[in-house]
N, C-alpha and C. Protein backbone atom coordinates (compact mmCIF):
# COMPACT_ATOMS: atom_id res chain seq x y z
N LEU A 1 19.64 -18.57 -4.06
CA LEU A 1 18.27 -18.08 -3.85
C LEU A 1 17.32 -19.24 -3.61
N GLN A 2 16.32 -18.97 -2.82
CA GLN A 2 15.27 -19.96 -2.62
C GLN A 2 14.37 -19.93 -3.85
N SER A 3 13.43 -20.86 -3.94
CA SER A 3 12.52 -20.88 -5.07
C SER A 3 11.62 -19.65 -5.06
N ARG A 4 11.52 -19.00 -3.93
CA ARG A 4 10.70 -17.80 -3.82
C ARG A 4 11.60 -16.67 -3.32
N SER A 5 11.84 -15.70 -4.17
CA SER A 5 12.65 -14.55 -3.79
C SER A 5 11.74 -13.49 -3.18
N HIS A 6 11.92 -13.23 -1.89
CA HIS A 6 11.06 -12.27 -1.21
C HIS A 6 11.44 -10.83 -1.50
N LEU A 7 12.66 -10.57 -1.94
CA LEU A 7 13.12 -9.20 -2.14
C LEU A 7 13.68 -9.02 -3.55
N PRO A 8 12.83 -9.05 -4.56
CA PRO A 8 13.35 -8.87 -5.91
C PRO A 8 13.75 -7.41 -6.16
N SER A 9 14.80 -7.25 -6.94
CA SER A 9 15.20 -5.92 -7.38
C SER A 9 15.63 -6.03 -8.83
N LEU A 10 15.34 -5.01 -9.58
CA LEU A 10 15.66 -4.99 -11.00
C LEU A 10 16.30 -3.66 -11.34
N VAL A 11 17.17 -3.66 -12.34
CA VAL A 11 17.73 -2.41 -12.85
C VAL A 11 17.49 -2.36 -14.36
N ALA A 12 17.39 -1.15 -14.87
CA ALA A 12 17.27 -0.93 -16.31
C ALA A 12 18.53 -0.23 -16.79
N THR A 13 19.03 -0.67 -17.93
CA THR A 13 20.22 -0.05 -18.48
C THR A 13 19.97 0.38 -19.92
N ILE A 14 20.65 1.43 -20.31
CA ILE A 14 20.69 1.88 -21.70
C ILE A 14 22.16 2.09 -22.01
N ASN A 15 22.65 1.39 -23.03
CA ASN A 15 24.07 1.47 -23.41
C ASN A 15 24.98 1.21 -22.21
N ASP A 16 24.66 0.19 -21.44
CA ASP A 16 25.44 -0.23 -20.27
C ASP A 16 25.45 0.79 -19.13
N ASN A 17 24.58 1.77 -19.16
CA ASN A 17 24.44 2.74 -18.07
C ASN A 17 23.13 2.48 -17.33
N VAL A 18 23.19 2.39 -16.00
CA VAL A 18 21.98 2.19 -15.21
C VAL A 18 21.13 3.47 -15.30
N VAL A 19 19.87 3.29 -15.71
CA VAL A 19 18.97 4.44 -15.84
C VAL A 19 17.73 4.31 -14.97
N GLY A 20 17.56 3.15 -14.32
CA GLY A 20 16.39 2.97 -13.47
C GLY A 20 16.50 1.74 -12.61
N PHE A 21 15.64 1.69 -11.58
CA PHE A 21 15.63 0.54 -10.68
C PHE A 21 14.25 0.42 -10.07
N ILE A 22 13.96 -0.78 -9.57
CA ILE A 22 12.72 -1.02 -8.83
C ILE A 22 13.01 -2.08 -7.77
N LEU A 23 12.47 -1.86 -6.58
CA LEU A 23 12.61 -2.82 -5.48
C LEU A 23 11.23 -3.25 -5.03
N GLY A 24 11.06 -4.54 -4.84
CA GLY A 24 9.78 -5.07 -4.42
C GLY A 24 9.95 -6.18 -3.41
N GLU A 25 8.82 -6.75 -3.03
CA GLU A 25 8.85 -7.79 -2.00
C GLU A 25 7.59 -8.64 -2.10
N ALA A 26 7.76 -9.94 -1.93
CA ALA A 26 6.63 -10.84 -1.76
C ALA A 26 6.41 -10.96 -0.25
N SER A 27 5.20 -10.71 0.20
CA SER A 27 4.90 -10.65 1.63
C SER A 27 4.64 -12.03 2.20
N GLY A 28 4.01 -12.06 3.35
CA GLY A 28 3.55 -13.31 3.90
C GLY A 28 4.16 -13.71 5.21
N TRP A 29 4.86 -12.83 5.86
CA TRP A 29 5.44 -13.23 7.14
C TRP A 29 5.25 -12.19 8.23
N GLU A 30 4.56 -11.09 7.96
CA GLU A 30 4.36 -10.11 9.02
C GLU A 30 2.96 -9.50 8.96
N PHE A 31 2.47 -9.08 10.08
CA PHE A 31 1.18 -8.40 10.22
C PHE A 31 0.00 -9.21 9.69
N GLY A 32 0.15 -10.52 9.58
CA GLY A 32 -0.95 -11.35 9.11
C GLY A 32 -1.27 -11.18 7.64
N ILE A 33 -0.39 -10.57 6.87
CA ILE A 33 -0.62 -10.37 5.45
C ILE A 33 -0.33 -11.68 4.73
N PRO A 34 -1.24 -12.14 3.88
CA PRO A 34 -1.04 -13.43 3.21
C PRO A 34 0.13 -13.39 2.23
N ASP A 35 0.67 -14.57 1.91
CA ASP A 35 1.82 -14.62 1.01
C ASP A 35 1.45 -14.38 -0.44
N THR A 36 0.20 -14.08 -0.70
CA THR A 36 -0.22 -13.72 -2.05
C THR A 36 -0.15 -12.21 -2.29
N VAL A 37 0.38 -11.47 -1.32
CA VAL A 37 0.50 -10.01 -1.44
C VAL A 37 1.95 -9.65 -1.73
N GLY A 38 2.13 -8.75 -2.68
CA GLY A 38 3.44 -8.22 -3.00
C GLY A 38 3.46 -6.72 -2.79
N TRP A 39 4.64 -6.17 -2.69
CA TRP A 39 4.82 -4.74 -2.46
C TRP A 39 5.83 -4.17 -3.45
N ILE A 40 5.58 -2.98 -3.91
CA ILE A 40 6.59 -2.20 -4.63
C ILE A 40 7.08 -1.19 -3.60
N HIS A 41 8.37 -1.26 -3.26
CA HIS A 41 8.92 -0.35 -2.26
C HIS A 41 9.38 0.96 -2.86
N THR A 42 10.08 0.88 -3.97
CA THR A 42 10.57 2.11 -4.59
C THR A 42 10.86 1.86 -6.06
N ILE A 43 10.73 2.92 -6.82
CA ILE A 43 11.07 2.88 -8.24
C ILE A 43 11.71 4.20 -8.57
N GLY A 44 12.77 4.16 -9.32
CA GLY A 44 13.46 5.39 -9.68
C GLY A 44 13.98 5.33 -11.10
N VAL A 45 13.91 6.46 -11.78
CA VAL A 45 14.41 6.56 -13.15
C VAL A 45 15.21 7.86 -13.26
N ASP A 46 16.39 7.76 -13.84
CA ASP A 46 17.22 8.93 -14.09
C ASP A 46 16.39 9.96 -14.86
N PRO A 47 16.40 11.22 -14.43
CA PRO A 47 15.61 12.25 -15.13
C PRO A 47 15.86 12.29 -16.64
N ALA A 48 17.07 12.02 -17.07
CA ALA A 48 17.37 12.04 -18.50
C ALA A 48 16.72 10.87 -19.25
N ALA A 49 16.32 9.84 -18.52
CA ALA A 49 15.70 8.66 -19.15
C ALA A 49 14.19 8.60 -18.93
N GLN A 50 13.63 9.60 -18.28
CA GLN A 50 12.19 9.60 -18.03
C GLN A 50 11.41 9.86 -19.31
N LYS A 51 10.17 9.43 -19.30
CA LYS A 51 9.25 9.55 -20.44
C LYS A 51 9.69 8.69 -21.63
N LYS A 52 10.44 7.63 -21.34
CA LYS A 52 10.90 6.72 -22.39
C LYS A 52 10.44 5.29 -22.13
N GLY A 53 9.53 5.09 -21.19
CA GLY A 53 9.00 3.76 -20.91
C GLY A 53 9.83 2.92 -19.95
N VAL A 54 10.87 3.50 -19.35
CA VAL A 54 11.73 2.74 -18.44
C VAL A 54 10.95 2.27 -17.21
N ALA A 55 10.24 3.18 -16.56
CA ALA A 55 9.47 2.81 -15.36
C ALA A 55 8.40 1.79 -15.69
N ARG A 56 7.74 1.96 -16.82
CA ARG A 56 6.69 1.02 -17.21
C ARG A 56 7.27 -0.39 -17.43
N LYS A 57 8.43 -0.47 -18.06
CA LYS A 57 9.07 -1.77 -18.29
C LYS A 57 9.52 -2.40 -16.97
N LEU A 58 10.12 -1.59 -16.09
CA LEU A 58 10.53 -2.11 -14.78
C LEU A 58 9.32 -2.64 -14.01
N LEU A 59 8.24 -1.87 -13.99
CA LEU A 59 7.04 -2.29 -13.27
C LEU A 59 6.49 -3.58 -13.87
N HIS A 60 6.46 -3.66 -15.18
CA HIS A 60 5.97 -4.88 -15.85
C HIS A 60 6.80 -6.10 -15.44
N GLU A 61 8.12 -5.97 -15.48
CA GLU A 61 8.99 -7.09 -15.11
C GLU A 61 8.83 -7.47 -13.65
N MET A 62 8.63 -6.48 -12.77
CA MET A 62 8.41 -6.78 -11.35
C MET A 62 7.10 -7.54 -11.17
N ILE A 63 6.07 -7.12 -11.87
CA ILE A 63 4.78 -7.81 -11.78
C ILE A 63 4.92 -9.25 -12.26
N VAL A 64 5.63 -9.47 -13.35
CA VAL A 64 5.86 -10.83 -13.86
C VAL A 64 6.57 -11.67 -12.79
N HIS A 65 7.61 -11.11 -12.17
CA HIS A 65 8.35 -11.85 -11.14
C HIS A 65 7.44 -12.18 -9.96
N LEU A 66 6.70 -11.19 -9.48
CA LEU A 66 5.85 -11.42 -8.31
C LEU A 66 4.76 -12.45 -8.61
N LYS A 67 4.20 -12.41 -9.80
CA LYS A 67 3.19 -13.41 -10.18
C LYS A 67 3.78 -14.82 -10.17
N LYS A 68 5.03 -14.95 -10.60
CA LYS A 68 5.68 -16.27 -10.64
C LYS A 68 5.83 -16.88 -9.25
N VAL A 69 5.89 -16.05 -8.20
CA VAL A 69 6.04 -16.58 -6.84
C VAL A 69 4.70 -16.60 -6.11
N GLY A 70 3.59 -16.46 -6.84
CA GLY A 70 2.27 -16.64 -6.25
C GLY A 70 1.56 -15.38 -5.80
N VAL A 71 2.12 -14.22 -6.08
CA VAL A 71 1.47 -12.96 -5.68
C VAL A 71 0.27 -12.70 -6.58
N THR A 72 -0.85 -12.33 -5.95
CA THR A 72 -2.07 -12.02 -6.70
C THR A 72 -2.52 -10.57 -6.52
N SER A 73 -1.95 -9.88 -5.53
CA SER A 73 -2.25 -8.45 -5.31
C SER A 73 -0.94 -7.74 -4.97
N ILE A 74 -0.76 -6.56 -5.54
CA ILE A 74 0.45 -5.78 -5.29
C ILE A 74 0.06 -4.43 -4.71
N TYR A 75 0.72 -4.06 -3.63
CA TYR A 75 0.47 -2.78 -2.96
C TYR A 75 1.68 -1.86 -3.11
N VAL A 76 1.42 -0.59 -3.08
CA VAL A 76 2.47 0.43 -3.09
C VAL A 76 1.97 1.61 -2.26
N LEU A 77 2.84 2.16 -1.42
CA LEU A 77 2.50 3.34 -0.64
C LEU A 77 3.00 4.57 -1.40
N VAL A 78 2.12 5.54 -1.57
CA VAL A 78 2.44 6.74 -2.35
C VAL A 78 2.00 7.96 -1.57
N SER A 79 2.83 8.99 -1.58
CA SER A 79 2.42 10.25 -0.98
C SER A 79 1.21 10.80 -1.73
N TRP A 80 0.22 11.22 -0.99
CA TRP A 80 -1.00 11.74 -1.58
C TRP A 80 -0.72 12.92 -2.51
N ARG A 81 0.38 13.62 -2.30
CA ARG A 81 0.71 14.79 -3.11
C ARG A 81 1.68 14.49 -4.26
N ASP A 82 2.07 13.25 -4.43
CA ASP A 82 2.97 12.88 -5.53
C ASP A 82 2.13 12.57 -6.77
N TRP A 83 1.64 13.63 -7.39
CA TRP A 83 0.68 13.50 -8.49
C TRP A 83 1.26 12.75 -9.68
N ASP A 84 2.53 12.96 -9.99
CA ASP A 84 3.14 12.27 -11.13
C ASP A 84 3.16 10.76 -10.90
N LEU A 85 3.56 10.34 -9.70
CA LEU A 85 3.60 8.91 -9.40
C LEU A 85 2.19 8.33 -9.34
N LEU A 86 1.26 9.07 -8.74
CA LEU A 86 -0.13 8.59 -8.70
C LEU A 86 -0.69 8.42 -10.11
N LYS A 87 -0.41 9.36 -10.99
CA LYS A 87 -0.88 9.28 -12.37
C LYS A 87 -0.26 8.08 -13.08
N PHE A 88 1.06 7.88 -12.88
CA PHE A 88 1.73 6.74 -13.49
C PHE A 88 1.13 5.41 -13.01
N LEU A 89 0.96 5.26 -11.70
CA LEU A 89 0.42 4.01 -11.16
C LEU A 89 -1.02 3.80 -11.59
N ASP A 90 -1.80 4.88 -11.66
CA ASP A 90 -3.17 4.77 -12.16
C ASP A 90 -3.17 4.26 -13.61
N SER A 91 -2.29 4.79 -14.44
CA SER A 91 -2.23 4.36 -15.84
C SER A 91 -1.76 2.91 -15.94
N ALA A 92 -1.05 2.41 -14.92
CA ALA A 92 -0.59 1.02 -14.91
C ALA A 92 -1.65 0.08 -14.34
N GLY A 93 -2.80 0.61 -13.92
CA GLY A 93 -3.89 -0.23 -13.44
C GLY A 93 -4.07 -0.29 -11.94
N PHE A 94 -3.22 0.42 -11.18
CA PHE A 94 -3.38 0.44 -9.72
C PHE A 94 -4.60 1.28 -9.35
N SER A 95 -5.27 0.88 -8.28
CA SER A 95 -6.39 1.66 -7.75
C SER A 95 -6.30 1.62 -6.23
N ARG A 96 -7.11 2.41 -5.58
CA ARG A 96 -7.09 2.46 -4.12
C ARG A 96 -7.45 1.09 -3.56
N GLY A 97 -6.65 0.62 -2.60
CA GLY A 97 -6.84 -0.72 -2.05
C GLY A 97 -7.60 -0.70 -0.73
N ASP A 98 -7.67 -1.87 -0.11
CA ASP A 98 -8.41 -2.04 1.14
C ASP A 98 -7.61 -1.66 2.37
N MET A 99 -6.29 -1.55 2.27
CA MET A 99 -5.47 -1.23 3.44
C MET A 99 -5.51 0.26 3.73
N ILE A 100 -5.34 0.60 4.99
CA ILE A 100 -5.29 2.00 5.44
C ILE A 100 -3.91 2.27 6.01
N ASN A 101 -3.30 3.33 5.56
CA ASN A 101 -2.01 3.76 6.08
C ASN A 101 -2.25 4.50 7.39
N LEU A 102 -1.63 4.05 8.48
CA LEU A 102 -1.72 4.72 9.77
C LEU A 102 -0.36 5.28 10.12
N GLU A 103 -0.34 6.43 10.77
CA GLU A 103 0.90 7.09 11.09
C GLU A 103 0.86 7.60 12.52
N LEU A 104 1.99 7.51 13.21
CA LEU A 104 2.14 8.06 14.55
C LEU A 104 3.39 8.93 14.54
N LYS A 105 3.23 10.20 14.72
CA LYS A 105 4.37 11.10 14.79
C LYS A 105 4.92 11.07 16.20
N VAL A 106 6.23 10.87 16.35
CA VAL A 106 6.83 10.78 17.69
C VAL A 106 7.97 11.78 17.84
């Protein structure tokens, strides 16, 4: 690995069983986005392990990793109708950012 891992991924285990994962990225090479921007691409927790702090711990560890490589802002794209995820991210301190999601249906 380089000193800066652009594609960090983490897994959570309970009793040696994978119960969750998170994938992220440190930006800085496309669309003029500075290298101080990080992204959370996806987070997943086994339904049997939900409501036990797994997602919160994964998110915390991802934030720690991204901060270590110089990230100062983290973005995540969320479906406007995914109320559970929006509520979770809001409770974690995320708020609406300056970027606008644009879509072209083809």
